Amino acid sequence: MAYVIQGIDPAPFRRLYGLSNAALAAEQVVRMTVERKPDAPCRVELADVEPGEQVLLINYAHLPVASPYRSAHAIFVREGAEVPARFEDRVPEPLAIRLLSVRAFDGAGMMTDAEVVEGRDLEPLITRMFADPAVDYLHVHNARRGCFAARVDRA
Protein backbone atom coordinates (compact mmCIF):
# COMPACT_ATOMS: atom_id res chain seq x y z
CA MET A 1 0.00 0.00 0.00
CA ALA A 2 1.52 3.31 -1.08
CA TYR A 3 1.43 5.97 1.63
CA VAL A 4 2.91 9.36 2.55
CA ILE A 5 3.90 10.69 5.95
CA GLN A 6 4.48 14.43 5.78
CA GLY A 7 5.54 17.03 8.33
CA ILE A 8 3.12 19.82 9.14
CA ASP A 9 3.22 23.22 7.46
CA PRO A 10 5.52 25.62 9.36
CA ALA A 11 3.62 28.74 8.21
CA PRO A 12 1.51 29.16 11.39
CA PHE A 13 4.64 29.00 13.56
CA ARG A 14 6.99 31.35 11.70
CA ARG A 15 5.63 34.42 13.50
CA LEU A 16 6.74 32.82 16.79
CA TYR A 17 10.37 32.23 15.79
CA GLY A 18 12.66 34.60 17.68
CA LEU A 19 10.01 36.08 19.98
CA SER A 20 10.98 36.73 23.59
CA ASN A 21 9.94 34.18 26.19
CA ALA A 22 7.45 36.72 27.57
CA ALA A 23 5.87 37.23 24.13
CA LEU A 24 5.70 33.46 23.66
CA ALA A 25 4.08 33.04 27.09
CA ALA A 26 1.35 35.49 26.03
CA GLU A 27 0.63 33.05 23.16
CA GLN A 28 0.69 30.02 25.52
CA VAL A 29 3.92 28.83 23.87
CA VAL A 30 7.02 27.66 25.75
CA ARG A 31 10.57 27.74 24.38
CA MET A 32 12.68 24.83 25.57
CA THR A 33 16.28 23.77 25.06
CA VAL A 34 16.56 20.11 24.12
CA GLU A 35 18.66 18.25 26.68
CA ARG A 36 18.91 14.79 25.12
CA LYS A 37 18.02 12.86 22.02
CA PRO A 38 15.48 11.43 21.35
CA ASP A 39 13.40 13.76 23.47
CA ALA A 40 11.79 16.36 21.22
CA PRO A 41 10.56 15.29 17.77
CA CYS A 42 9.88 18.29 15.50
CA ARG A 43 6.51 17.84 13.79
CA VAL A 44 7.57 19.91 10.76
CA GLU A 45 10.82 18.10 10.04
CA LEU A 46 9.77 14.71 11.49
CA ALA A 47 13.17 14.40 13.14
CA ASP A 48 14.35 14.33 16.73
CA VAL A 49 15.92 17.68 17.57
CA GLU A 50 19.58 17.69 18.62
CA PRO A 51 20.62 18.53 22.20
CA GLY A 52 21.24 22.24 22.67
CA GLU A 53 18.74 23.29 20.00
CA GLN A 54 15.59 25.26 20.78
CA VAL A 55 12.06 23.95 20.32
CA LEU A 56 8.72 25.61 20.80
CA LEU A 57 6.08 23.67 22.70
CA ILE A 58 2.84 24.68 21.02
CA ASN A 59 -0.80 23.66 21.25
CA TYR A 60 -1.69 22.50 17.73
CA ALA A 61 -5.13 21.68 16.29
CA HIS A 62 -4.14 18.48 14.52
CA LEU A 63 -7.71 17.38 13.85
CA PRO A 64 -9.76 20.52 13.08
CA VAL A 65 -12.80 18.57 11.85
CA ALA A 66 -16.50 19.12 12.51
CA SER A 67 -16.94 15.91 14.47
CA PRO A 68 -16.72 14.77 18.09
CA TYR A 69 -13.08 13.83 17.37
CA ARG A 70 -11.99 17.44 16.80
CA SER A 71 -8.72 17.64 18.69
CA ALA A 72 -5.64 19.67 19.65
CA HIS A 73 -2.59 18.79 21.71
CA ALA A 74 0.94 19.96 22.49
CA ILE A 75 3.66 19.42 19.87
CA PHE A 76 7.30 20.39 19.44
CA VAL A 77 8.45 22.54 16.53
CA ARG A 78 12.17 23.20 16.12
CA GLU A 79 12.57 26.96 16.23
CA GLY A 80 13.35 27.98 12.67
CA ALA A 81 11.93 24.83 11.02
CA GLU A 82 11.04 25.77 7.44
CA VAL A 83 10.69 22.69 5.24
CA PRO A 84 8.13 19.97 5.96
CA ALA A 85 9.63 16.49 5.69
CA ARG A 86 8.05 14.01 3.28
CA PHE A 87 8.43 10.26 3.59
CA GLU A 88 6.96 8.07 0.85
CA ASP A 89 6.45 4.40 1.72
CA ARG A 90 8.78 4.59 4.70
CA VAL A 91 8.46 5.42 8.37
CA PRO A 92 10.61 8.25 9.78
CA GLU A 93 12.86 7.30 12.68
CA PRO A 94 11.02 9.35 15.35
CA LEU A 95 7.96 7.19 14.68
CA ALA A 96 9.87 3.92 14.27
CA ILE A 97 11.45 4.14 17.75
CA ARG A 98 8.35 5.00 19.80
CA LEU A 99 5.21 3.31 21.06
CA LEU A 100 2.40 4.72 18.91
CA SER A 101 -1.36 5.11 18.95
CA VAL A 102 -2.71 4.99 15.40
CA ARG A 103 -6.22 6.19 14.60
CA ALA A 104 -8.05 5.75 11.28
CA PHE A 105 -10.55 8.39 10.12
CA ASP A 106 -13.14 8.56 7.37
CA GLY A 107 -13.97 11.60 5.25
CA ALA A 108 -16.41 12.92 7.87
CA GLY A 109 -13.73 12.98 10.57
CA MET A 110 -15.13 9.94 12.35
CA MET A 111 -12.75 7.37 13.81
CA THR A 112 -13.18 3.98 12.20
CA ASP A 113 -10.35 2.02 13.82
CA ALA A 114 -7.51 2.43 16.32
CA GLU A 115 -4.53 0.44 17.51
CA VAL A 116 -1.46 0.76 19.71
CA VAL A 117 1.72 -0.49 18.05
CA GLU A 118 5.49 -0.37 18.40
CA GLY A 119 6.81 2.03 15.77
CA ARG A 120 8.82 -0.69 14.05
CA ASP A 121 5.46 -2.37 13.30
CA LEU A 122 3.75 0.75 11.94
CA GLU A 123 4.03 -0.06 8.23
CA PRO A 124 2.00 -3.31 8.34
CA LEU A 125 -0.65 -1.49 10.38
CA ILE A 126 -0.83 1.29 7.77
CA THR A 127 -1.38 -1.37 5.10
CA ARG A 128 -4.10 -3.08 7.15
CA MET A 129 -5.94 0.14 7.97
CA PHE A 130 -5.81 1.47 4.40
CA ALA A 131 -7.23 -1.86 3.17
CA ASP A 132 -10.56 -0.50 4.46
CA PRO A 133 -11.90 1.77 1.68
CA ALA A 134 -13.77 3.88 4.26
CA VAL A 135 -10.46 5.09 5.73
CA ASP A 136 -9.32 8.44 4.32
CA TYR A 137 -6.26 9.10 6.54
CA LEU A 138 -4.50 8.02 9.72
CA HIS A 139 -3.31 10.03 12.67
CA VAL A 140 -0.30 8.80 14.59
CA HIS A 141 0.23 9.86 18.20
CA ASN A 142 2.95 9.10 20.71
CA ALA A 143 1.14 6.61 22.91
CA ARG A 144 2.80 7.55 26.18
CA ARG A 145 2.31 11.34 26.15
CA GLY A 146 -0.54 11.41 23.66
CA CYS A 147 0.85 14.14 21.42
CA PHE A 148 0.18 14.19 17.71
CA ALA A 149 3.14 12.79 15.77
CA ALA A 150 2.10 12.72 12.10
CA ARG A 151 -0.64 12.22 9.55
CA VAL A 152 -0.53 9.35 7.07
CA ASP A 153 -2.24 9.68 3.69
CA ARG A 154 -2.63 7.34 0.75
CA ALA A 155 -0.05 8.11 -1.93
XYZ file of C-alpha atoms in Angstrom:
155
model
C 0.000 0.000 0.000
C 1.519 3.307 -1.078
C 1.426 5.968 1.625
C 2.910 9.358 2.547
C 3.898 10.693 5.953
C 4.477 14.429 5.781
C 5.545 17.027 8.327
C 3.122 19.817 9.137
C 3.216 23.222 7.457
C 5.521 25.615 9.359
C 3.625 28.745 8.207
C 1.505 29.155 11.386
C 4.638 28.997 13.563
C 6.993 31.354 11.702
C 5.629 34.417 13.503
C 6.741 32.825 16.786
C 10.373 32.232 15.789
C 12.663 34.597 17.680
C 10.013 36.081 19.981
C 10.976 36.733 23.589
C 9.938 34.178 26.193
C 7.454 36.721 27.570
C 5.874 37.228 24.134
C 5.698 33.456 23.665
C 4.076 33.045 27.085
C 1.354 35.495 26.025
C 0.634 33.052 23.163
C 0.693 30.021 25.520
C 3.918 28.826 23.868
C 7.015 27.658 25.751
C 10.571 27.745 24.381
C 12.676 24.831 25.573
C 16.283 23.770 25.063
C 16.557 20.110 24.121
C 18.655 18.255 26.683
C 18.911 14.793 25.123
C 18.021 12.858 22.017
C 15.485 11.435 21.353
C 13.404 13.765 23.474
C 11.787 16.363 21.216
C 10.562 15.293 17.774
C 9.881 18.288 15.503
C 6.509 17.843 13.787
C 7.570 19.912 10.759
C 10.824 18.101 10.037
C 9.770 14.712 11.487
C 13.170 14.400 13.138
C 14.345 14.330 16.734
C 15.922 17.680 17.575
C 19.584 17.691 18.615
C 20.624 18.532 22.205
C 21.239 22.235 22.674
C 18.741 23.290 19.998
C 15.591 25.260 20.781
C 12.065 23.950 20.317
C 8.718 25.607 20.796
C 6.080 23.666 22.704
C 2.838 24.681 21.023
C -0.802 23.657 21.249
C -1.693 22.499 17.732
C -5.131 21.682 16.294
C -4.135 18.482 14.523
C -7.710 17.383 13.846
C -9.756 20.515 13.078
C -12.802 18.568 11.852
C -16.497 19.124 12.506
C -16.937 15.908 14.470
C -16.718 14.766 18.090
C -13.076 13.832 17.371
C -11.988 17.436 16.800
C -8.717 17.642 18.688
C -5.635 19.671 19.649
C -2.587 18.793 21.715
C 0.944 19.962 22.493
C 3.659 19.421 19.873
C 7.303 20.394 19.436
C 8.447 22.544 16.534
C 12.168 23.198 16.123
C 12.565 26.963 16.233
C 13.350 27.978 12.675
C 11.931 24.827 11.016
C 11.042 25.772 7.438
C 10.689 22.689 5.235
C 8.134 19.973 5.961
C 9.632 16.492 5.685
C 8.047 14.014 3.280
C 8.425 10.259 3.589
C 6.963 8.073 0.852
C 6.446 4.404 1.717
C 8.776 4.590 4.703
C 8.456 5.415 8.373
C 10.608 8.251 9.777
C 12.863 7.296 12.676
C 11.019 9.354 15.346
C 7.957 7.191 14.676
C 9.865 3.924 14.269
C 11.446 4.140 17.750
C 8.347 5.001 19.799
C 5.213 3.312 21.055
C 2.399 4.721 18.913
C -1.357 5.106 18.953
C -2.714 4.987 15.398
C -6.223 6.190 14.601
C -8.046 5.750 11.277
C -10.553 8.393 10.119
C -13.142 8.558 7.368
C -13.974 11.603 5.252
C -16.413 12.917 7.868
C -13.726 12.982 10.570
C -15.127 9.944 12.351
C -12.748 7.371 13.814
C -13.181 3.977 12.197
C -10.348 2.018 13.822
C -7.514 2.428 16.317
C -4.534 0.439 17.509
C -1.459 0.761 19.714
C 1.724 -0.488 18.053
C 5.495 -0.370 18.399
C 6.809 2.034 15.775
C 8.817 -0.687 14.055
C 5.462 -2.372 13.299
C 3.745 0.745 11.939
C 4.033 -0.059 8.227
C 1.997 -3.312 8.337
C -0.645 -1.493 10.382
C -0.833 1.288 7.769
C -1.382 -1.368 5.100
C -4.100 -3.079 7.146
C -5.939 0.136 7.971
C -5.813 1.466 4.399
C -7.226 -1.859 3.169
C -10.558 -0.498 4.459
C -11.898 1.769 1.678
C -13.771 3.878 4.261
C -10.459 5.094 5.734
C -9.320 8.444 4.319
C -6.261 9.095 6.536
C -4.503 8.020 9.717
C -3.311 10.035 12.674
C -0.303 8.795 14.591
C 0.232 9.861 18.198
C 2.950 9.103 20.713
C 1.136 6.615 22.912
C 2.797 7.549 26.180
C 2.310 11.338 26.150
C -0.544 11.410 23.658
C 0.852 14.145 21.418
C 0.179 14.195 17.706
C 3.135 12.793 15.768
C 2.104 12.723 12.096
C -0.641 12.219 9.550
C -0.525 9.354 7.074
C -2.237 9.678 3.695
C -2.631 7.336 0.755
C -0.051 8.110 -1.929
